[in-house]
Short mmCIF file of C-alpha atoms in Angstrom, two decimals:
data_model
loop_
_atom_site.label_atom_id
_atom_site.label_comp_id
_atom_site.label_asym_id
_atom_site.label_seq_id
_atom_site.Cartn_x
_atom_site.Cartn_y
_atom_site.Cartn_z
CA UNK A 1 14.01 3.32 5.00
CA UNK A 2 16.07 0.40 4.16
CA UNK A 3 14.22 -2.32 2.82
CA UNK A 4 15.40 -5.22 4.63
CA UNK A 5 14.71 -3.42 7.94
CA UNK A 6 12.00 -1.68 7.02
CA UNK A 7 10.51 -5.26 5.78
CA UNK A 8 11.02 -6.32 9.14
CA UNK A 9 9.85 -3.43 10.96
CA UNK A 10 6.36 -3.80 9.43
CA UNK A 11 6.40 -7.93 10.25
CA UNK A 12 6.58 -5.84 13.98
CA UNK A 13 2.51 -4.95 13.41
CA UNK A 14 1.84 -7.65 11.14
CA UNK A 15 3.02 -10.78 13.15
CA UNK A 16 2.14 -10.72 16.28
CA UNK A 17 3.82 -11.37 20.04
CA UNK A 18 4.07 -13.91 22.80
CA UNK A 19 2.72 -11.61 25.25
CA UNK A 20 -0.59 -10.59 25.45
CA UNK A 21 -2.16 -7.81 23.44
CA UNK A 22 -5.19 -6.53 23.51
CA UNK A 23 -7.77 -4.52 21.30
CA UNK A 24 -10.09 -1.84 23.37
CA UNK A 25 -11.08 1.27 23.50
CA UNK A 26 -9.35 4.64 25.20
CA UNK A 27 -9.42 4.09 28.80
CA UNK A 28 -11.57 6.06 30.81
CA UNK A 29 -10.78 9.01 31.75
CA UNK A 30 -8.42 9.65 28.30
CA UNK A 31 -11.11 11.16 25.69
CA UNK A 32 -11.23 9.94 22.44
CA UNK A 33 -8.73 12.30 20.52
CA UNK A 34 -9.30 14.05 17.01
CA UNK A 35 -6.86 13.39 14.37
CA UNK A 36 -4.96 16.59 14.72
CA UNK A 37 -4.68 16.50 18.58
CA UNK A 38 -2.80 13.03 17.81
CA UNK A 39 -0.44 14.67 15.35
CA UNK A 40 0.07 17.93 17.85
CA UNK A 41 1.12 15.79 20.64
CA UNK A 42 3.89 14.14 18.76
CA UNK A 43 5.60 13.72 15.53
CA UNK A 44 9.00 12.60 16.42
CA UNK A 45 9.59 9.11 15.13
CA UNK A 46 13.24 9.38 13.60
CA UNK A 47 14.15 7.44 10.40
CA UNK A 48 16.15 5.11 12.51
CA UNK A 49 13.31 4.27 14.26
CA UNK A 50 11.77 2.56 10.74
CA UNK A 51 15.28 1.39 9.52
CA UNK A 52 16.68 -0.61 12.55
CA UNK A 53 17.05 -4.49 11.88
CA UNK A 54 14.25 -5.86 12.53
CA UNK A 55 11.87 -9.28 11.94
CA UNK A 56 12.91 -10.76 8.41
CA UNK A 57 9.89 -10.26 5.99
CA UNK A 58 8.50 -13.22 4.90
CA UNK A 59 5.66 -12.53 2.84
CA UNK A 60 2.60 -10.45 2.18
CA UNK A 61 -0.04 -12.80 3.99
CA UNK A 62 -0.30 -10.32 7.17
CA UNK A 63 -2.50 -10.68 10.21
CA UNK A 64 -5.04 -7.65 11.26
CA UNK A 65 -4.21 -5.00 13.44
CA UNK A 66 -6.18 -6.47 16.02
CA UNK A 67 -6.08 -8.95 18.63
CA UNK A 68 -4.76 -11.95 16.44
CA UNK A 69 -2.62 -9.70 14.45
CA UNK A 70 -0.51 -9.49 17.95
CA UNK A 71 -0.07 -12.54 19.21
CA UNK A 72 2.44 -14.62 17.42
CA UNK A 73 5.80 -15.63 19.02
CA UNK A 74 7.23 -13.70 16.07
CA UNK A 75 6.07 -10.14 17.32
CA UNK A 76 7.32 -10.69 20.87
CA UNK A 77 10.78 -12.06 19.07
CA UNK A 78 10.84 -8.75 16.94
CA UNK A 79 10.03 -6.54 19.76
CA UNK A 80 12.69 -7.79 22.17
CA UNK A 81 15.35 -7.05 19.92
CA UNK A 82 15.21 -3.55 20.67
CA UNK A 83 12.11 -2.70 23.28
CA UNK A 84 12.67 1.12 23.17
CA UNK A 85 12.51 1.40 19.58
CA UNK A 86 10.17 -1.27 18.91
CA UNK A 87 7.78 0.63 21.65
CA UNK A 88 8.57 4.03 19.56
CA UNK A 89 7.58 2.55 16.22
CA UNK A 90 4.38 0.81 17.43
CA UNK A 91 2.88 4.15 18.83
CA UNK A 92 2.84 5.69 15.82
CA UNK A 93 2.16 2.81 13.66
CA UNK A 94 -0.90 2.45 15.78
CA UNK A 95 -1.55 6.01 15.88
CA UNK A 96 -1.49 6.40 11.61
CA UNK A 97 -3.39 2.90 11.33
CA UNK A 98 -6.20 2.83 14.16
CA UNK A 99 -8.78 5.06 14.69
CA UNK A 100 -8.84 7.58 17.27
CA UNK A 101 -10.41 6.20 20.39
CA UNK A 102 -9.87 2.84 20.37
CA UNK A 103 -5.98 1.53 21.74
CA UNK A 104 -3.67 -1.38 21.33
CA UNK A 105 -1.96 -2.82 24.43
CA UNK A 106 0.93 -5.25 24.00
CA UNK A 107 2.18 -7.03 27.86
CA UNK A 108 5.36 -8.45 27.83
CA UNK A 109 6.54 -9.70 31.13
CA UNK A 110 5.90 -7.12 34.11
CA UNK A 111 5.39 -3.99 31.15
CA UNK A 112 2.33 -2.93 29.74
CA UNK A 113 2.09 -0.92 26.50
CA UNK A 114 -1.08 1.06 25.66
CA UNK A 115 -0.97 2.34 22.09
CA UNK A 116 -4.07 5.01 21.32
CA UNK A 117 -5.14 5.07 17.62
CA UNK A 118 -5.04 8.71 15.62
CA UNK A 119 -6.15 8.73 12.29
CA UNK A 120 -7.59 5.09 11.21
CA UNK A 121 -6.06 5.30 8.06
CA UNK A 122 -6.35 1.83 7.74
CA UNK A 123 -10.13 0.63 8.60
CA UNK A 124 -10.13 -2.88 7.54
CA UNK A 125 -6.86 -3.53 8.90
CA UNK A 126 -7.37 -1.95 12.30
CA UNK A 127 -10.62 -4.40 12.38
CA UNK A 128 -8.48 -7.74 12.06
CA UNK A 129 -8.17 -8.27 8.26
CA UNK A 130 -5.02 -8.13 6.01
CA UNK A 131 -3.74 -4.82 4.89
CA UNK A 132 -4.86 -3.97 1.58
CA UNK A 133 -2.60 -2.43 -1.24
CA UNK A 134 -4.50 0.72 -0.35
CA UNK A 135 -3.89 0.37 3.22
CA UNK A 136 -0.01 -0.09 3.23
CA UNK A 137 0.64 2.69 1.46
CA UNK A 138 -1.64 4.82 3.15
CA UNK A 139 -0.01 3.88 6.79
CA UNK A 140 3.21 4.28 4.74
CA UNK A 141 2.63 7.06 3.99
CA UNK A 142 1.93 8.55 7.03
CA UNK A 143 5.24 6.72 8.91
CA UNK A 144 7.26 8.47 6.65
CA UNK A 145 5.27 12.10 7.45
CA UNK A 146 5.74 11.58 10.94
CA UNK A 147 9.26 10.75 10.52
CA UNK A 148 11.85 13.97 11.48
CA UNK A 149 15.51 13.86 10.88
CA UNK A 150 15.91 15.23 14.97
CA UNK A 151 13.83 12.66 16.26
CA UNK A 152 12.48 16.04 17.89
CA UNK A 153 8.22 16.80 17.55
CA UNK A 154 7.18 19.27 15.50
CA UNK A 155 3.26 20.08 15.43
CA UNK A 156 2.17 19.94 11.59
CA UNK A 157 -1.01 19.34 9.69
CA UNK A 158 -1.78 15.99 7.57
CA UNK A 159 -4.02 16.33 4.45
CA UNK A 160 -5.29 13.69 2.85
CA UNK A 161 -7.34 10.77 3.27
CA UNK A 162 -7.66 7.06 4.74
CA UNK A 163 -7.25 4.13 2.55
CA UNK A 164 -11.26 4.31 1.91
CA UNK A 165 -11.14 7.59 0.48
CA UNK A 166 -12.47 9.37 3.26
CA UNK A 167 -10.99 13.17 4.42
CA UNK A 168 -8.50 13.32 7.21
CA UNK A 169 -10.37 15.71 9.69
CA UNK A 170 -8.94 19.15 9.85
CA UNK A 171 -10.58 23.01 11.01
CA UNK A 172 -10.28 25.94 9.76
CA UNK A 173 -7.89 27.08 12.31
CA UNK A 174 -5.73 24.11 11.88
CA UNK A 175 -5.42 25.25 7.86
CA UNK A 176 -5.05 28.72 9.43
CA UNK A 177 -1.94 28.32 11.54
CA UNK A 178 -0.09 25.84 9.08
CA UNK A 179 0.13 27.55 6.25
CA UNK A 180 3.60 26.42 5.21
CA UNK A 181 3.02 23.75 2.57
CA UNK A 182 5.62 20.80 3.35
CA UNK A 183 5.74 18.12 1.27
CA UNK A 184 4.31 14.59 -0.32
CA UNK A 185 5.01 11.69 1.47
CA UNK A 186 4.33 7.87 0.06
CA UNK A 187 5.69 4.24 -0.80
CA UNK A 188 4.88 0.88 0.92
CA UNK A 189 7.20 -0.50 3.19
CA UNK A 190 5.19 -3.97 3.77
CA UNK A 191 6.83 -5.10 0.34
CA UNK A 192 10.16 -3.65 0.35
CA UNK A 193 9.11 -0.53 -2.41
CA UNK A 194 10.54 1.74 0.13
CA UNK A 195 9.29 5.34 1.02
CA UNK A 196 9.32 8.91 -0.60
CA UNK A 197 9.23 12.27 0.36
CA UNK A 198 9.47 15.40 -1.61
CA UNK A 199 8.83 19.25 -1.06
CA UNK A 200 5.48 20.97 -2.18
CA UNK A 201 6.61 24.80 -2.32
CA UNK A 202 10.77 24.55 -2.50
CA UNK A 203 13.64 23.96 -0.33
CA UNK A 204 14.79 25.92 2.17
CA UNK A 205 17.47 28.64 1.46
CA UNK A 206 21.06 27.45 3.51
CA UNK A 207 20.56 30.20 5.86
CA UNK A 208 17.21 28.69 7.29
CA UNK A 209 16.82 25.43 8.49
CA UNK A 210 14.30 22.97 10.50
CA UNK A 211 13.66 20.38 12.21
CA UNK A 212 11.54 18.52 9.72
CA UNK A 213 14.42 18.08 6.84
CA UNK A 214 13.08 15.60 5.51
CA UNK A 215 11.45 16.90 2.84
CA UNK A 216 12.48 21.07 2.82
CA UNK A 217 16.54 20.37 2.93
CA UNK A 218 16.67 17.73 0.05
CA UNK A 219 19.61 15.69 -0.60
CA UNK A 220 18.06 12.47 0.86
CA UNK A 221 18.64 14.33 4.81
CA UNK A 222 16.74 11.61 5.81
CA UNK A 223 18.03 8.47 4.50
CA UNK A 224 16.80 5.85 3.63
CA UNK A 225 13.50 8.20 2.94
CA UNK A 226 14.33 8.73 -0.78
CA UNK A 227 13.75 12.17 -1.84
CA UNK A 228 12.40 12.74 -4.88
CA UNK A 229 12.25 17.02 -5.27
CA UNK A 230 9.55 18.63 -6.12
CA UNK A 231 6.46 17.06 -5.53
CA UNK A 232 4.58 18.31 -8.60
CA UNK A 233 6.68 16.41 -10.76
CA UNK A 234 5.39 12.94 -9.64
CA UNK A 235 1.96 13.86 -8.07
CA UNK A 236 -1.77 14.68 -8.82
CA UNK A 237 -3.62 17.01 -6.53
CA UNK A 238 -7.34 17.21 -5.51
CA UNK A 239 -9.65 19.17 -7.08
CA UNK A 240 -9.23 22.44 -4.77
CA UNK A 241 -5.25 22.21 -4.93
CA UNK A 242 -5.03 21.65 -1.32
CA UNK A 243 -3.02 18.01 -1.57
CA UNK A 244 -1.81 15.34 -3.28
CA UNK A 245 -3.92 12.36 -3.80
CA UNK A 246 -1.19 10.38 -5.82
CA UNK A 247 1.97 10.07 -6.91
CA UNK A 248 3.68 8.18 -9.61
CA UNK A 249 7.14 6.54 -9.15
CA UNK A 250 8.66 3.67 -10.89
CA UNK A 251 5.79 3.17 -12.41
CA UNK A 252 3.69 2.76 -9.39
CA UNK A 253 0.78 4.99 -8.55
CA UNK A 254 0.64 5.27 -4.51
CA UNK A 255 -1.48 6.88 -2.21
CA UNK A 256 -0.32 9.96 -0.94
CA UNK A 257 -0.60 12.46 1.71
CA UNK A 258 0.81 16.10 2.37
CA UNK A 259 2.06 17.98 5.25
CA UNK A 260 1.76 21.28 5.98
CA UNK A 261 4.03 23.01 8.87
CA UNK A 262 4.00 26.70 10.67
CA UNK A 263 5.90 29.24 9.66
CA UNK A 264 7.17 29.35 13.46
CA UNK A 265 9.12 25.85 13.06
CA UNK A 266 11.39 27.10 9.93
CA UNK A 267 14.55 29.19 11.73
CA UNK A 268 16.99 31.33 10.33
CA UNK A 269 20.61 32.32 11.21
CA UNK A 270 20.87 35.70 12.85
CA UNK A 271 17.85 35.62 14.64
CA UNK A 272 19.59 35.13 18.05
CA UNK A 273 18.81 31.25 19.28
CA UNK A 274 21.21 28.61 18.42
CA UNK A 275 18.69 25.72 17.10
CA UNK A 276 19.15 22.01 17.33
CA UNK A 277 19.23 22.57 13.63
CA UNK A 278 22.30 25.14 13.52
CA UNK A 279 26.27 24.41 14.51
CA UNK A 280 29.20 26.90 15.45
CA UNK A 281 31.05 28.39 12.11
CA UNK A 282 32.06 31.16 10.49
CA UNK A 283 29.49 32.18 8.87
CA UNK A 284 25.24 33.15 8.38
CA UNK A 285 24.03 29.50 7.08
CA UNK A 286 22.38 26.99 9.39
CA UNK A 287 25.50 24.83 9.29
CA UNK A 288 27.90 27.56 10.21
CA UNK A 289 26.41 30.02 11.88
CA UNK A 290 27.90 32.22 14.08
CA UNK A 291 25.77 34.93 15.54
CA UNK A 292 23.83 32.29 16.71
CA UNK A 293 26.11 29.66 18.06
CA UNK A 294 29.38 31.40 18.15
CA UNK A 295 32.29 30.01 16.95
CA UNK A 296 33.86 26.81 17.30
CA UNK A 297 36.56 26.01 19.51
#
């Protein structure tokens, strides 16, 4: 994420808009839903989405996530700019920061916006107050997790926990079908830091490939998501091993959070389907692979 837009793309929550925006609960009639079933629904935001030029930053004195937090000219300025992606980036913003349950609904003109929450990550800000340190790196943190280099949704598990300490919600049969351990995701994008990602159990061999590149295909796929490698090098895990609590870069400890995937959404060449993932070639790597895509003409 580039810092200037990525600066501005957080003013986007921070500032506020001329229309009118509004702090309630899930409709009736739309459940309140658990952490994972907001993750399983969608996890397509695409690093252009958190990069485009957006509101210029102009401090670190943010309003709430709530009613007041909303409704400045400067939100409804930022949001015009570009409506689709602005509307792309506040559904998940809303969905890492407020809690599941409860919605944020920006009007502008004759178009409403509904925003559900998903994981509260971010208590105090959700409830009107300025982000913590804690809190921006924790929403951070999950922007960049939810961020794919396809733009495409992939269904994947998030460990960790909310800027208060407390567990992310997940079952055993969550932990059960995603068993492919991802990657470490963290930075703060409210001050310009930037955001990391790097891979908990390896990259992927060239002949497999997938959607989320972020973190298995290295080589900064994702820019301007800086890629670190291996997560180990630059993180502390829990005490059962299961994620990463913190990591360490520049000399700034930030909160963290892992992703884990299913096996089902890594693909190989040769197994018959031509993937968004894979191109025409010559040859048996994702890039080039023939028996699945043929060969160019």
């Amino acid at each position: 994420m580039k810092a200037i837009g990525l600066l501005g793309v957080m003013m986007l929550a921070l500032a506020g808009g001329c229309g009118s925006v509004d702090e309630s609960e899930a409709p009736s009639g739309e459940p309140g839903r658990t952490a994972e079933q907001a993750l399983e629904e969608d996890n397509g935001l695409t690093a252009n989405g958190l990069a485009f030029n957006g509101l210029a930053f102009n401090g670190l004195a943010f309003n709430g996530l709530a009613f007041n937090g909303l409704s400045s000219g400067a939100f409804s300025t930022w949001f015009q700019q570009n409506p689709q992606q602005s509307e792309l980036f506040m559904k998940y913003l809303v969905r890492c920061a407020v809690p599941a349950g409860q919605s944020r609904t920006y009007v502008n003109g004759s178009t409403t916006y509904v925003w559900p929450g998903g994981l509260g990550l971010a208590p105090a800000w959700s409830s009107g107050s300025p982000a913590t340190v804690e809190e921006q790196q924790t929403v951070s943190a999950c922007l960049g997790a939810l961020v794919n280099k396809y733009g495409r949704s992939v269904l994947l598990s998030m460990l960790g926990t909310n800027a208060q300490g407390q567990l992310i919600p997940t079952t055993a049969a969550e932990l059960s079908s995603y068993t492919l351990r991802e990657g470490c995701f963290f930075g703060n994008l409210f001050n310009g830091e930037g955001l990391f990602v790097g891979n908990d159990q390896g990259l992927l061999p060239i002949s497999q490939s997938s959607l989320r590149a972020c973190a298995l295909s290295g080589n900064n796929a994702c820019p301007p998501l800086a890629y670190i490698g291996s997560c180990h090098a630059f993180c502390q895990h829990d005490g059962t091993g299961s994620y990463f609590t913190r990591c360490t870069r520049n000399g700034v400890s930030y909160h963290a959070l892992t992703t884990r995937l299913s096996p089902q959404d890594i693909y190989t060449c040769g197994d018959g389907i031509c993937q968004p993932t894979e191109s025409c070639g010559v040859g048996n790597v994702a890039y080039s692979c023939r028996r699945d895509c043929g060969s160019c003409k």
